[in-house]
Amino acid sequence: MKNILITGGAGYIGSHTAVALVESGYNPIILDDFSNSEKGVLKGLKKILSKDVKSYEGDCNNKALVDKIFKENEISGIIHFAASKAVGESTQIPLKYYSNNINSLLVILEVMKKYGVKNIVFSSSCTVYGQPDHLPVLESTPRKEAESPYGNTKKICEDILHDHIKSKPNTKAIGLRYFNPIGAHPSAEIGELPLGVPANLIPFVTQTAAGIREKITVFGNDYNTKDGTCVRDYIHVLDLADAHVKALEYLEKQEDNFIDIFNVGTGNGNTVLEVVQAFEKVSNQKLNYEIGPRRPGDIEKVWANTDKVNNLLGWTAKYTLEDSLRDSWNWQKKLSGI
Ligand code: WQD
């Protein structure tokens, strides 16, 4: 069974990807410093998988630790999730973001080369597009000035991968540009665990519905969209996890020194108000929301062109927005003991 190292594997997308890897016959090994995740995730994984997922606690920037993991395990591939990812926070402490997100990738690539490990799937983001001029957005769309230091670290990491592969290190890489991951595992054993006040829409919606937050503010309804609120491509985390397995399988078939980038979204856009209405439908309860001012840095609308990921990776999103919201709500009810 092939060992796949998942850095940040106790996180939201990482943990769901660990499940998808096991279900596809791989053996995930988690490296996580638990700075933005909880050890309870490992218990949740055991409940879903009926077995422990081997894990190491530590920082990807710790080269000695990463080297130890490669020495102790025959690693076949890496999925590199570990990064600081709060857009707003990145504007307040940019140096932490540049140091953590860039150096951790450099450490992984250097240790991969030392041990002759070839395959890496890198967690990138649609944020590299900024506000695209044309929609749905294509991978060939020129990346724009990043809206945040977080987004810039993703652009820089993509460039590092391209330059590294050009140097012919006998490594193969795929970058996956995520759109907006939402939802949770249907078992409600794992899901999104925002620390503190959620920045993202869906955890704020579910916490409001659970009575943790008094109301949700819709950030602006004066955009040039069907109902004035922003449009995003909301993708179920199970679909996103599956895309990582498909990317790994595709990568294993490529020649050395291969690199490519793929959008991973549903290919559909929904407005914030459409999300609110869909949530009220699946939860069968009214959501207390008000319209407020725009949030600085928000782009108006973005959703993915998914032709490339559909055709080359043989992957397409299976879950609907309502499926995702239903699973998010079930997870929130489990967290809140409702
Ligand atoms: C979605 C929409 C808000 C909260 C960010 C990162 C992106 C990725 C996903 C990491 C926007 C609106 C939100 C609220 C609201 N993260 N909203 N009220 O900003 O599209 O993407 O998270 O890779 O890189 O940029 O996601 O969930 O914060 O916002 O009206 O209380 O919901 O204005 O239109 P976003 P989001």
mmCIF file of C-alpha atoms and ligand atoms in Angstrom:
data_model
loop_
_atom_site.group_PDB
_atom_site.id
_atom_site.type_symbol
_atom_site.label_atom_id
_atom_site.label_comp_id
_atom_site.label_asym_id
_atom_site.label_seq_id
_atom_site.Cartn_x
_atom_site.Cartn_y
_atom_site.Cartn_z
ATOM 1 C CA MET A 1 0.000 0.000 0.000
ATOM 2 C CA LYS A 2 1.431 3.394 -1.001
ATOM 3 C CA ASN A 3 2.213 5.841 1.825
ATOM 4 C CA ILE A 4 1.016 9.400 1.142
ATOM 5 C CA LEU A 5 2.233 12.152 3.462
ATOM 6 C CA ILE A 6 -0.495 14.734 4.097
ATOM 7 C CA THR A 7 0.942 17.894 5.587
ATOM 8 C CA GLY A 8 -1.811 19.751 7.453
ATOM 9 C CA GLY A 9 -3.658 16.433 7.393
ATOM 10 C CA ALA A 10 -5.633 17.160 10.580
ATOM 11 C CA GLY A 11 -7.124 20.254 8.973
ATOM 12 C CA TYR A 12 -10.477 20.647 7.257
ATOM 13 C CA ILE A 13 -9.551 19.571 3.709
ATOM 14 C CA GLY A 14 -6.611 17.418 4.826
ATOM 15 C CA SER A 15 -8.713 15.204 7.094
ATOM 16 C CA HIS A 16 -11.377 14.627 4.435
ATOM 17 C CA THR A 17 -8.587 13.806 1.975
ATOM 18 C CA ALA A 18 -7.180 11.235 4.419
ATOM 19 C CA VAL A 19 -10.558 9.459 4.251
ATOM 20 C CA ALA A 20 -10.646 9.617 0.449
ATOM 21 C CA LEU A 21 -7.094 8.245 0.236
ATOM 22 C CA VAL A 22 -7.891 5.233 2.431
ATOM 23 C CA GLU A 23 -11.061 4.587 0.421
ATOM 24 C CA SER A 24 -8.889 4.554 -2.726
ATOM 25 C CA GLY A 25 -6.367 2.082 -1.322
ATOM 26 C CA TYR A 26 -3.655 4.470 -0.155
ATOM 27 C CA ASN A 27 -2.119 4.737 3.310
ATOM 28 C CA PRO A 28 -2.179 8.362 4.532
ATOM 29 C CA ILE A 29 0.401 9.606 7.030
ATOM 30 C CA ILE A 30 -0.477 12.920 8.688
ATOM 31 C CA LEU A 31 1.954 15.679 9.672
ATOM 32 C CA ASP A 32 0.248 18.497 11.540
ATOM 33 C CA ASP A 33 1.320 21.024 14.182
ATOM 34 C CA PHE A 34 -2.296 21.327 15.396
ATOM 35 C CA SER A 35 -1.988 25.137 15.314
ATOM 36 C CA ASN A 36 -5.237 25.344 13.359
ATOM 37 C CA SER A 37 -6.770 21.918 14.013
ATOM 38 C CA GLU A 38 -7.622 19.662 16.925
ATOM 39 C CA LYS A 39 -6.375 16.186 17.896
ATOM 40 C CA GLY A 40 -10.011 15.152 18.097
ATOM 41 C CA VAL A 41 -9.890 15.026 14.300
ATOM 42 C CA LEU A 42 -7.729 11.887 14.607
ATOM 43 C CA LYS A 43 -10.475 10.261 16.718
ATOM 44 C CA GLY A 44 -13.037 11.266 14.106
ATOM 45 C CA LEU A 45 -10.927 9.676 11.383
ATOM 46 C CA LYS A 46 -10.668 6.455 13.408
ATOM 47 C CA LYS A 47 -14.461 6.345 13.777
ATOM 48 C CA ILE A 48 -14.924 6.739 10.024
ATOM 49 C CA LEU A 49 -12.084 4.435 8.958
ATOM 50 C CA SER A 50 -12.175 1.911 11.837
ATOM 51 C CA LYS A 51 -8.412 2.248 12.058
ATOM 52 C CA ASP A 52 -5.800 4.734 13.222
ATOM 53 C CA VAL A 53 -4.190 7.063 10.705
ATOM 54 C CA LYS A 54 -0.474 7.304 11.482
ATOM 55 C CA SER A 55 0.367 10.863 12.435
ATOM 56 C CA TYR A 56 3.294 13.031 13.471
ATOM 57 C CA GLU A 57 2.879 16.246 15.461
ATOM 58 C CA GLY A 58 5.120 19.042 14.268
ATOM 59 C CA ASP A 59 5.855 21.850 11.881
ATOM 60 C CA CYS A 60 6.630 21.341 8.192
ATOM 61 C CA ASN A 61 9.306 24.001 8.590
ATOM 62 C CA ASN A 62 11.189 21.595 10.881
ATOM 63 C CA LYS A 63 13.454 19.981 8.312
ATOM 64 C CA ALA A 64 14.846 17.429 10.767
ATOM 65 C CA LEU A 65 11.314 16.224 11.532
ATOM 66 C CA VAL A 66 10.329 16.022 7.855
ATOM 67 C CA ASP A 67 13.566 14.133 7.165
ATOM 68 C CA LYS A 68 12.749 11.718 10.026
ATOM 69 C CA ILE A 69 9.307 11.033 8.551
ATOM 70 C CA PHE A 70 10.792 10.266 5.127
ATOM 71 C CA LYS A 71 13.468 8.074 6.743
ATOM 72 C CA GLU A 72 10.951 6.111 8.836
ATOM 73 C CA ASN A 73 8.362 5.650 6.090
ATOM 74 C CA GLU A 74 8.664 4.820 2.421
ATOM 75 C CA ILE A 75 6.767 7.878 1.129
ATOM 76 C CA SER A 76 5.252 7.521 -2.358
ATOM 77 C CA GLY A 77 3.750 11.002 -2.616
ATOM 78 C CA ILE A 78 2.908 14.173 -0.723
ATOM 79 C CA ILE A 79 -0.198 16.306 -0.542
ATOM 80 C CA HIS A 80 0.909 19.636 0.875
ATOM 81 C CA PHE A 81 -1.941 21.436 2.644
ATOM 82 C CA ALA A 82 -0.082 22.886 5.617
ATOM 83 C CA ALA A 83 -0.176 26.690 5.461
ATOM 84 C CA SER A 84 -1.536 29.700 7.254
ATOM 85 C CA LYS A 85 -4.754 30.503 5.392
ATOM 86 C CA ALA A 86 -6.694 33.361 6.997
ATOM 87 C CA VAL A 87 -6.911 36.094 4.384
ATOM 88 C CA GLY A 88 -7.644 38.891 6.854
ATOM 89 C CA GLU A 89 -4.953 37.800 9.332
ATOM 90 C CA SER A 90 -2.400 37.674 6.519
ATOM 91 C CA THR A 91 -2.720 41.433 6.029
ATOM 92 C CA GLN A 92 -1.954 41.969 9.748
ATOM 93 C CA ILE A 93 1.037 39.591 10.057
ATOM 94 C CA PRO A 94 2.341 39.124 6.503
ATOM 95 C CA LEU A 95 5.816 37.986 7.596
ATOM 96 C CA LYS A 96 4.345 34.926 9.342
ATOM 97 C CA TYR A 97 2.493 34.033 6.143
ATOM 98 C CA TYR A 98 5.495 34.467 3.835
ATOM 99 C CA SER A 99 7.776 32.589 6.209
ATOM 100 C CA ASN A 100 5.432 29.705 6.996
ATOM 101 C CA ASN A 101 3.765 29.159 3.628
ATOM 102 C CA ILE A 102 6.849 29.517 1.471
ATOM 103 C CA ASN A 103 9.512 27.943 3.667
ATOM 104 C CA SER A 104 7.375 24.873 4.394
ATOM 105 C CA LEU A 105 7.112 24.173 0.653
ATOM 106 C CA LEU A 106 10.881 24.603 0.221
ATOM 107 C CA VAL A 107 11.535 22.114 3.046
ATOM 108 C CA ILE A 108 9.157 19.547 1.528
ATOM 109 C CA LEU A 109 10.689 19.890 -1.958
ATOM 110 C CA GLU A 110 14.253 19.604 -0.644
ATOM 111 C CA VAL A 111 13.534 16.490 1.436
ATOM 112 C CA MET A 112 11.564 14.932 -1.444
ATOM 113 C CA LYS A 113 14.604 15.352 -3.673
ATOM 114 C CA LYS A 114 16.928 13.856 -1.048
ATOM 115 C CA TYR A 115 14.791 10.706 -0.780
ATOM 116 C CA GLY A 116 13.882 10.500 -4.480
ATOM 117 C CA VAL A 117 10.159 10.953 -3.784
ATOM 118 C CA LYS A 118 8.571 12.150 -6.990
ATOM 119 C CA ASN A 119 4.927 13.167 -6.553
ATOM 120 C CA ILE A 120 3.542 16.295 -4.915
ATOM 121 C CA VAL A 121 0.016 17.723 -5.025
ATOM 122 C CA PHE A 122 -0.018 21.329 -3.869
ATOM 123 C CA SER A 123 -2.951 23.163 -2.290
ATOM 124 C CA SER A 124 -3.426 26.413 -4.193
ATOM 125 C CA SER A 125 -6.392 28.750 -4.402
ATOM 126 C CA CYS A 126 -8.640 30.613 -6.838
ATOM 127 C CA THR A 127 -7.589 33.701 -4.944
ATOM 128 C CA VAL A 128 -4.613 33.895 -7.337
ATOM 129 C CA TYR A 129 -7.052 35.088 -10.037
ATOM 130 C CA GLY A 130 -8.246 38.131 -8.117
ATOM 131 C CA GLN A 131 -11.337 39.411 -9.972
ATOM 132 C CA PRO A 132 -11.155 37.642 -13.355
ATOM 133 C CA ASP A 133 -12.095 39.681 -16.437
ATOM 134 C CA HIS A 134 -13.936 36.697 -17.941
ATOM 135 C CA LEU A 135 -16.017 33.994 -16.263
ATOM 136 C CA PRO A 136 -15.946 31.074 -15.746
ATOM 137 C CA VAL A 137 -12.246 31.472 -15.053
ATOM 138 C CA LEU A 138 -9.731 29.311 -16.951
ATOM 139 C CA GLU A 139 -6.373 28.093 -15.602
ATOM 140 C CA SER A 140 -4.746 30.022 -18.466
ATOM 141 C CA THR A 141 -6.244 33.263 -17.151
ATOM 142 C CA PRO A 142 -3.324 35.470 -16.132
ATOM 143 C CA ARG A 143 -3.020 35.616 -12.346
ATOM 144 C CA LYS A 144 -3.641 39.062 -10.961
ATOM 145 C CA GLU A 145 -2.170 41.119 -8.175
ATOM 146 C CA ALA A 146 -3.080 39.061 -5.112
ATOM 147 C CA GLU A 147 -5.778 40.545 -2.885
ATOM 148 C CA SER A 148 -3.803 39.547 0.230
ATOM 149 C CA PRO A 149 -0.407 38.309 1.436
ATOM 150 C CA TYR A 150 -2.083 34.908 1.811
ATOM 151 C CA GLY A 151 -3.045 34.916 -1.870
ATOM 152 C CA ASN A 152 0.436 36.118 -2.808
ATOM 153 C CA THR A 153 2.047 33.190 -0.974
ATOM 154 C CA LYS A 154 -0.039 30.846 -3.140
ATOM 155 C CA LYS A 155 1.147 32.591 -6.307
ATOM 156 C CA ILE A 156 4.764 32.481 -5.142
ATOM 157 C CA CYS A 157 4.491 28.785 -4.242
ATOM 158 C CA GLU A 158 3.095 28.031 -7.714
ATOM 159 C CA ASP A 159 6.083 29.875 -9.204
ATOM 160 C CA ILE A 160 8.489 27.935 -6.962
ATOM 161 C CA LEU A 161 7.005 24.666 -8.207
ATOM 162 C CA HIS A 162 7.304 25.743 -11.850
ATOM 163 C CA ASP A 163 10.929 26.841 -11.443
ATOM 164 C CA HIS A 164 11.815 23.729 -9.431
ATOM 165 C CA ILE A 165 10.358 21.402 -12.079
ATOM 166 C CA LYS A 166 12.186 23.331 -14.826
ATOM 167 C CA SER A 167 15.442 22.411 -13.068
ATOM 168 C CA LYS A 168 14.570 18.752 -13.728
ATOM 169 C CA PRO A 169 14.709 17.385 -10.166
ATOM 170 C CA ASN A 170 12.866 14.225 -11.278
ATOM 171 C CA THR A 171 9.834 15.485 -9.378
ATOM 172 C CA LYS A 172 6.253 15.753 -10.638
ATOM 173 C CA ALA A 173 3.786 18.369 -9.368
ATOM 174 C CA ILE A 174 0.129 19.309 -9.632
ATOM 175 C CA GLY A 175 -1.331 22.508 -8.186
ATOM 176 C CA LEU A 176 -5.037 22.480 -7.350
ATOM 177 C CA ARG A 177 -6.728 25.894 -7.249
ATOM 178 C CA TYR A 178 -9.602 25.466 -4.798
ATOM 179 C CA PHE A 179 -12.688 27.602 -5.016
ATOM 180 C CA ASN A 180 -14.831 27.756 -1.861
ATOM 181 C CA PRO A 181 -14.709 24.502 0.129
ATOM 182 C CA ILE A 182 -17.795 23.890 2.279
ATOM 183 C CA GLY A 183 -19.657 20.939 3.800
ATOM 184 C CA ALA A 184 -18.536 18.119 6.082
ATOM 185 C CA HIS A 185 -18.311 14.343 6.122
ATOM 186 C CA PRO A 186 -21.872 12.895 6.166
ATOM 187 C CA SER A 187 -20.977 10.948 9.336
ATOM 188 C CA ALA A 188 -20.532 14.306 11.149
ATOM 189 C CA GLU A 189 -17.341 12.859 12.641
ATOM 190 C CA ILE A 190 -15.142 15.459 10.904
ATOM 191 C CA GLY A 191 -15.832 18.908 9.463
ATOM 192 C CA GLU A 192 -14.732 22.525 9.477
ATOM 193 C CA LEU A 193 -13.430 23.711 12.859
ATOM 194 C CA PRO A 194 -13.038 27.491 12.656
ATOM 195 C CA LEU A 195 -11.111 28.882 15.614
ATOM 196 C CA GLY A 196 -12.832 31.921 17.142
ATOM 197 C CA VAL A 197 -15.219 34.072 15.108
ATOM 198 C CA PRO A 198 -15.563 32.486 11.655
ATOM 199 C CA ALA A 199 -14.282 34.569 8.748
ATOM 200 C CA ASN A 200 -15.905 32.338 6.131
ATOM 201 C CA LEU A 201 -19.569 32.362 5.189
ATOM 202 C CA ILE A 202 -20.758 28.822 5.896
ATOM 203 C CA PRO A 203 -19.457 28.389 9.456
ATOM 204 C CA PHE A 204 -20.963 31.791 10.253
ATOM 205 C CA VAL A 205 -24.292 30.642 8.787
ATOM 206 C CA THR A 206 -24.334 27.387 10.765
ATOM 207 C CA GLN A 207 -23.216 29.068 14.004
ATOM 208 C CA THR A 208 -25.979 31.656 13.574
ATOM 209 C CA ALA A 209 -28.515 28.891 12.980
ATOM 210 C CA ALA A 210 -27.210 27.108 16.092
ATOM 211 C CA GLY A 211 -27.664 30.263 18.169
ATOM 212 C CA ILE A 212 -23.950 30.802 18.738
ATOM 213 C CA ARG A 213 -24.019 34.041 16.702
ATOM 214 C CA GLU A 214 -26.938 36.459 16.964
ATOM 215 C CA LYS A 215 -27.137 37.183 13.239
ATOM 216 C CA ILE A 216 -25.153 37.086 10.042
ATOM 217 C CA THR A 217 -24.263 40.184 8.068
ATOM 218 C CA VAL A 218 -24.373 39.855 4.294
ATOM 219 C CA PHE A 219 -21.409 41.925 3.161
ATOM 220 C CA GLY A 220 -22.942 44.130 0.507
ATOM 221 C CA ASN A 221 -25.871 43.809 -1.886
ATOM 222 C CA ASP A 222 -24.852 46.477 -4.387
ATOM 223 C CA TYR A 223 -22.638 44.299 -6.569
ATOM 224 C CA ASN A 224 -23.317 43.760 -10.255
ATOM 225 C CA THR A 225 -24.864 40.309 -9.726
ATOM 226 C CA LYS A 226 -28.370 38.834 -9.961
ATOM 227 C CA ASP A 227 -29.340 39.876 -6.435
ATOM 228 C CA GLY A 228 -26.516 42.290 -5.662
ATOM 229 C CA THR A 229 -24.554 39.885 -3.439
ATOM 230 C CA CYS A 230 -21.199 38.283 -4.284
ATOM 231 C CA VAL A 231 -20.960 35.093 -6.336
ATOM 232 C CA ARG A 232 -18.690 32.169 -5.408
ATOM 233 C CA ASP A 233 -18.183 28.559 -6.511
ATOM 234 C CA TYR A 234 -19.010 26.519 -3.408
ATOM 235 C CA ILE A 235 -17.612 22.980 -3.592
ATOM 236 C CA HIS A 236 -18.319 20.102 -1.186
ATOM 237 C CA VAL A 237 -15.174 19.156 0.725
ATOM 238 C CA LEU A 238 -15.809 15.494 -0.222
ATOM 239 C CA ASP A 239 -15.579 16.438 -3.894
ATOM 240 C CA LEU A 240 -12.459 18.436 -3.195
ATOM 241 C CA ALA A 241 -10.893 15.518 -1.314
ATOM 242 C CA ASP A 242 -11.662 13.197 -4.233
ATOM 243 C CA ALA A 243 -9.951 15.625 -6.609
ATOM 244 C CA HIS A 244 -6.708 15.153 -4.660
ATOM 245 C CA VAL A 245 -6.846 11.387 -5.102
ATOM 246 C CA LYS A 246 -7.524 11.792 -8.826
ATOM 247 C CA ALA A 247 -4.610 14.260 -9.051
ATOM 248 C CA LEU A 248 -2.259 11.774 -7.368
ATOM 249 C CA GLU A 249 -3.377 8.952 -9.655
ATOM 250 C CA TYR A 250 -2.879 11.187 -12.710
ATOM 251 C CA LEU A 251 0.524 12.325 -11.463
ATOM 252 C CA GLU A 252 1.761 8.753 -11.008
ATOM 253 C CA LYS A 253 1.218 8.193 -14.750
ATOM 254 C CA GLN A 254 3.230 11.228 -15.896
ATOM 255 C CA GLU A 255 6.863 11.407 -16.921
ATOM 256 C CA ASP A 256 9.365 12.975 -14.516
ATOM 257 C CA ASN A 257 9.552 16.789 -14.367
ATOM 258 C CA PHE A 258 5.859 17.206 -15.106
ATOM 259 C CA ILE A 259 3.792 20.079 -13.723
ATOM 260 C CA ASP A 260 0.242 21.270 -14.262
ATOM 261 C CA ILE A 261 -2.387 23.410 -12.537
ATOM 262 C CA PHE A 262 -6.123 22.634 -12.252
ATOM 263 C CA ASN A 263 -9.185 24.541 -11.092
ATOM 264 C CA VAL A 264 -11.207 22.531 -8.615
ATOM 265 C CA GLY A 265 -14.740 23.871 -8.347
ATOM 266 C CA THR A 266 -18.261 22.886 -9.345
ATOM 267 C CA GLY A 267 -18.281 25.204 -12.371
ATOM 268 C CA ASN A 268 -21.360 26.949 -10.949
ATOM 269 C CA GLY A 269 -21.645 30.230 -9.058
ATOM 270 C CA ASN A 270 -24.089 31.055 -6.275
ATOM 271 C CA THR A 271 -24.787 34.382 -4.588
ATOM 272 C CA VAL A 272 -24.618 34.840 -0.837
ATOM 273 C CA LEU A 273 -28.412 35.237 -0.703
ATOM 274 C CA GLU A 274 -28.858 32.028 -2.688
ATOM 275 C CA VAL A 275 -26.717 30.282 -0.066
ATOM 276 C CA VAL A 276 -28.842 31.766 2.722
ATOM 277 C CA GLN A 277 -32.065 30.649 1.005
ATOM 278 C CA ALA A 278 -30.667 27.167 0.326
ATOM 279 C CA PHE A 279 -29.615 26.852 3.956
ATOM 280 C CA GLU A 280 -33.067 27.883 5.204
ATOM 281 C CA LYS A 281 -34.515 25.180 2.955
ATOM 282 C CA VAL A 282 -32.233 22.350 4.114
ATOM 283 C CA SER A 283 -32.376 23.351 7.792
ATOM 284 C CA ASN A 284 -36.091 24.177 7.659
ATOM 285 C CA GLN A 285 -35.471 27.293 9.751
ATOM 286 C CA LYS A 286 -35.209 31.022 9.117
ATOM 287 C CA LEU A 287 -31.743 32.550 9.299
ATOM 288 C CA ASN A 288 -31.360 35.886 11.081
ATOM 289 C CA TYR A 289 -29.399 38.037 8.626
ATOM 290 C CA GLU A 290 -29.058 41.670 7.702
ATOM 291 C CA ILE A 291 -27.478 43.430 4.738
ATOM 292 C CA GLY A 292 -24.348 45.342 5.722
ATOM 293 C CA PRO A 293 -21.532 47.169 3.963
ATOM 294 C CA ARG A 294 -19.137 45.485 1.570
ATOM 295 C CA ARG A 295 -16.136 43.667 3.115
ATOM 296 C CA PRO A 296 -12.847 45.245 1.950
ATOM 297 C CA GLY A 297 -10.909 42.957 -0.387
ATOM 298 C CA ASP A 298 -13.913 40.927 -1.521
ATOM 299 C CA ILE A 299 -14.101 40.253 -5.223
ATOM 300 C CA GLU A 300 -17.501 40.500 -6.897
ATOM 301 C CA LYS A 301 -17.836 37.139 -8.638
ATOM 302 C CA VAL A 302 -15.774 34.085 -9.454
ATOM 303 C CA TRP A 303 -16.516 30.539 -10.492
ATOM 304 C CA ALA A 304 -14.447 27.852 -12.200
ATOM 305 C CA ASN A 305 -14.161 26.598 -15.715
ATOM 306 C CA THR A 306 -13.752 22.889 -14.924
ATOM 307 C CA ASP A 307 -13.122 21.477 -18.432
ATOM 308 C CA LYS A 308 -9.476 20.704 -17.700
ATOM 309 C CA VAL A 309 -10.022 18.853 -14.406
ATOM 310 C CA ASN A 310 -13.036 17.040 -15.876
ATOM 311 C CA ASN A 311 -11.201 15.893 -19.013
ATOM 312 C CA LEU A 312 -7.689 15.214 -17.731
ATOM 313 C CA LEU A 313 -8.268 14.024 -14.178
ATOM 314 C CA GLY A 314 -11.622 12.401 -14.910
ATOM 315 C CA TRP A 315 -13.065 14.270 -11.959
ATOM 316 C CA THR A 316 -16.279 16.217 -11.620
ATOM 317 C CA ALA A 317 -18.143 17.562 -8.603
ATOM 318 C CA LYS A 318 -20.944 15.213 -7.531
ATOM 319 C CA TYR A 319 -22.532 17.117 -4.643
ATOM 320 C CA THR A 320 -24.927 20.048 -4.862
ATOM 321 C CA LEU A 321 -24.954 23.241 -2.809
ATOM 322 C CA GLU A 322 -27.840 21.828 -0.773
ATOM 323 C CA ASP A 323 -25.893 18.592 -0.110
ATOM 324 C CA SER A 324 -23.000 20.653 1.207
ATOM 325 C CA LEU A 325 -25.199 22.852 3.394
ATOM 326 C CA ARG A 326 -27.045 19.827 4.772
ATOM 327 C CA ASP A 327 -23.746 18.201 5.775
ATOM 328 C CA SER A 328 -22.424 21.469 7.242
ATOM 329 C CA TRP A 329 -25.591 21.828 9.305
ATOM 330 C CA ASN A 330 -25.431 18.214 10.556
ATOM 331 C CA TRP A 331 -21.829 18.796 11.582
ATOM 332 C CA GLN A 332 -22.723 22.032 13.396
ATOM 333 C CA LYS A 333 -25.583 20.294 15.238
ATOM 334 C CA LYS A 334 -23.126 17.588 16.341
ATOM 335 C CA LEU A 335 -20.625 20.231 17.519
ATOM 336 C CA SER A 336 -23.355 22.159 19.355
ATOM 337 C CA GLY A 337 -25.052 19.105 20.827
ATOM 338 C CA ILE A 338 -28.346 20.051 19.144
HETATM 339 C C1 WQD B 1 -17.725 34.113 0.733
HETATM 340 C C2 WQD B 1 -18.762 35.193 0.456
HETATM 341 C C3 WQD B 1 -18.322 37.282 1.540
HETATM 342 C C4 WQD B 1 -18.965 35.963 5.643
HETATM 343 C C5 WQD B 1 -11.881 32.927 1.206
HETATM 344 C C6 WQD B 1 -10.457 33.036 0.763
HETATM 345 C C7 WQD B 1 -10.137 31.939 -0.199
HETATM 346 C C8 WQD B 1 -10.471 30.617 0.421
HETATM 347 C C9 WQD B 1 -11.944 30.585 0.833
HETATM 348 C C10 WQD B 1 -8.476 29.737 1.415
HETATM 349 C C11 WQD B 1 -18.120 36.553 0.227
HETATM 350 C C12 WQD B 1 -19.629 36.672 2.040
HETATM 351 C C13 WQD B 1 -18.834 35.974 4.265
HETATM 352 C C14 WQD B 1 -20.028 36.701 6.249
HETATM 353 C C15 WQD B 1 -20.765 37.393 4.091
HETATM 354 N N1 WQD B 1 -9.632 30.380 1.538
HETATM 355 N N2 WQD B 1 -19.722 36.675 3.515
HETATM 356 N N3 WQD B 1 -20.887 37.390 5.453
HETATM 357 O O1 WQD B 1 -13.693 35.339 0.804
HETATM 358 O O2 WQD B 1 -14.721 33.921 -1.075
HETATM 359 O O3 WQD B 1 -12.702 33.117 0.085
HETATM 360 O O4 WQD B 1 -12.128 31.669 1.765
HETATM 361 O O5 WQD B 1 -7.985 29.242 0.443
HETATM 362 O O6 WQD B 1 -8.755 32.010 -0.490
HETATM 363 O O7 WQD B 1 -10.291 34.262 0.098
HETATM 364 O O8 WQD B 1 -14.848 33.131 1.289
HETATM 365 O O9 WQD B 1 -16.531 32.429 2.925
HETATM 366 O O10 WQD B 1 -15.076 34.445 3.475
HETATM 367 O O11 WQD B 1 -16.854 34.620 1.742
HETATM 368 O O12 WQD B 1 -21.566 38.032 3.385
HETATM 369 O O13 WQD B 1 -20.196 36.745 7.504
HETATM 370 O O14 WQD B 1 -19.591 35.326 1.613
HETATM 371 O O15 WQD B 1 -18.483 38.683 1.344
HETATM 372 O O16 WQD B 1 -18.861 37.217 -0.772
HETATM 373 P P1 WQD B 1 -14.017 34.001 0.231
HETATM 374 P P2 WQD B 1 -15.815 33.643 2.454
#
